XYZ file of C-alpha atoms in Angstrom:
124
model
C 214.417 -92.249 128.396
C 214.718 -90.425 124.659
C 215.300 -92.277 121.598
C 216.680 -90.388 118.984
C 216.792 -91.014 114.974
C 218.150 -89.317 112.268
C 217.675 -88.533 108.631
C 218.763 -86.514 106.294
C 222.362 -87.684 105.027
C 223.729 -88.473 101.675
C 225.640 -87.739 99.034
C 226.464 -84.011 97.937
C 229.132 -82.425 96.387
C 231.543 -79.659 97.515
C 229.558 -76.505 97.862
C 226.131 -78.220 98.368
C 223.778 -78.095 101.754
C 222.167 -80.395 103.478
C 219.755 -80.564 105.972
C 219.901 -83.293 109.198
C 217.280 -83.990 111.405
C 216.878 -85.652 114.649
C 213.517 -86.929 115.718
C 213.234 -87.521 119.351
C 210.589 -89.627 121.435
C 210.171 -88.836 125.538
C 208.176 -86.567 126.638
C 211.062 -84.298 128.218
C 213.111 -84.025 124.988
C 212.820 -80.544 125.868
C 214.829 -80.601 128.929
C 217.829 -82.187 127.302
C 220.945 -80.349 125.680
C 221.058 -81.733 122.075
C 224.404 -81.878 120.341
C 225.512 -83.573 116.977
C 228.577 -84.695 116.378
C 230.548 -86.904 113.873
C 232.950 -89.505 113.181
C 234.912 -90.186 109.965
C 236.339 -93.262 109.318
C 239.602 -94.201 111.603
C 239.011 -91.075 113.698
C 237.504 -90.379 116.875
C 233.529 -89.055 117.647
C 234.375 -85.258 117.399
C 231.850 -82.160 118.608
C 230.392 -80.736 115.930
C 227.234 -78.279 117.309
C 224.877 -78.212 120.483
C 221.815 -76.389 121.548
C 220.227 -75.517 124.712
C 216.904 -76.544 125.563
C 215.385 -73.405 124.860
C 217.802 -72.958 121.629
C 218.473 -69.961 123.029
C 222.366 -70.634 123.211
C 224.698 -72.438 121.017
C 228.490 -73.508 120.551
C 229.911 -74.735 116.990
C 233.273 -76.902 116.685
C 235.804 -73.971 115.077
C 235.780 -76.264 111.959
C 232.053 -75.628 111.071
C 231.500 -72.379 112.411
C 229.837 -70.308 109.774
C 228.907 -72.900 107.718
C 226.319 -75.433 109.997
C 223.567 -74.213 112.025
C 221.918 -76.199 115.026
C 218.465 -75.459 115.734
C 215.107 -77.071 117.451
C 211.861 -77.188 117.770
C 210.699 -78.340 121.006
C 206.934 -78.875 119.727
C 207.851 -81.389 117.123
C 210.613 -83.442 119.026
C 213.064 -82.707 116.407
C 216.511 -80.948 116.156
C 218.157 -79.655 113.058
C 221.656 -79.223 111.680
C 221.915 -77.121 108.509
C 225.103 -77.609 106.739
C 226.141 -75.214 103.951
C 229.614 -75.096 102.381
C 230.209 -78.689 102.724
C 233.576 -79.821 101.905
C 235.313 -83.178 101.559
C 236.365 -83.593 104.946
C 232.991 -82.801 106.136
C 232.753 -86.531 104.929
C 231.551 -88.338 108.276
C 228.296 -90.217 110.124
C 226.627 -87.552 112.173
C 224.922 -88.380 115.253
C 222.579 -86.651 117.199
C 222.906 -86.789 121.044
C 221.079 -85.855 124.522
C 222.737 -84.424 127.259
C 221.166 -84.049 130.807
C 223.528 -81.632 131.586
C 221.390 -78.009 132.100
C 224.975 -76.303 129.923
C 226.465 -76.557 126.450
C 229.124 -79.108 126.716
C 231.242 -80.880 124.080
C 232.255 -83.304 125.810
C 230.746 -87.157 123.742
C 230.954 -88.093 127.857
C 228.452 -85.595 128.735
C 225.523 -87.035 126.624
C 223.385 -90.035 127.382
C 221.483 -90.593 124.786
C 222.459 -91.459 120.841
C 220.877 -91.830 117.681
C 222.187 -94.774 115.065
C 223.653 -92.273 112.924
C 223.253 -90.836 109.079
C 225.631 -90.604 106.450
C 226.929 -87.803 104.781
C 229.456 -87.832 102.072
C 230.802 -84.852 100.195
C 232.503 -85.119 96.660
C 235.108 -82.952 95.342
């Protein structure tokens, strides 16, 4: 079982960064492909970034590519999404998810375990 919360959203406007974290509890959060993704309002859940467990690998949704970074650090429980260049339709809650699955996937289908979700809201 993992539990998963995040942190880190807000308000920003077009141009800013922000940082997202996921804090994880289970003692084999390590094992576990983490992903975010994100859902705007009247729109599906939509990939946005996942990690393998050794963060040795990663795959980006074409929209965010060069612009967010997933990372983690197994010691602390936690995985990160940098986001840089943030524009209006970046505009979405963000989830954090665990897959059991031992390969990147972006499949929502794929991943067991959810956070609640954080905010993030870019103004032009």
């Amino acid at each position: 079982q993992v539990q998963l919360v995040e942190s880190g959203g807000g308000l920003v406007q077009a141009g800013g960064s922000l940082r997202l974290s996921c804090a994880a509890s289970g003692r084999t959060f390590s094992m576990y492909v983490m992903g975010w993704f994100r859902q705007a309002p009247g729109k599906e859940r939509e990939f946005v970034a996942a990690i393998t467990w050794s963060g040795s690998n990663t795959d980006y949704a074409d929209s965010v590519k060069g612009r967010f970074t997933i990372s983690r650090d197994n010691a602390k429980n936690t995985v990160y999404l940098q986001m840089n260049s943030l524009k209006p339709e970046d505009t979405a809650v963000y989830y954090c998810a665990a897959s059991a699955r031992n390969w990147l996937t972006v499949s929502v289908y794929e991943y067991v375990y959810w956070g609640q979700g954080t905010q993030v809201t870019v103004s032009s």
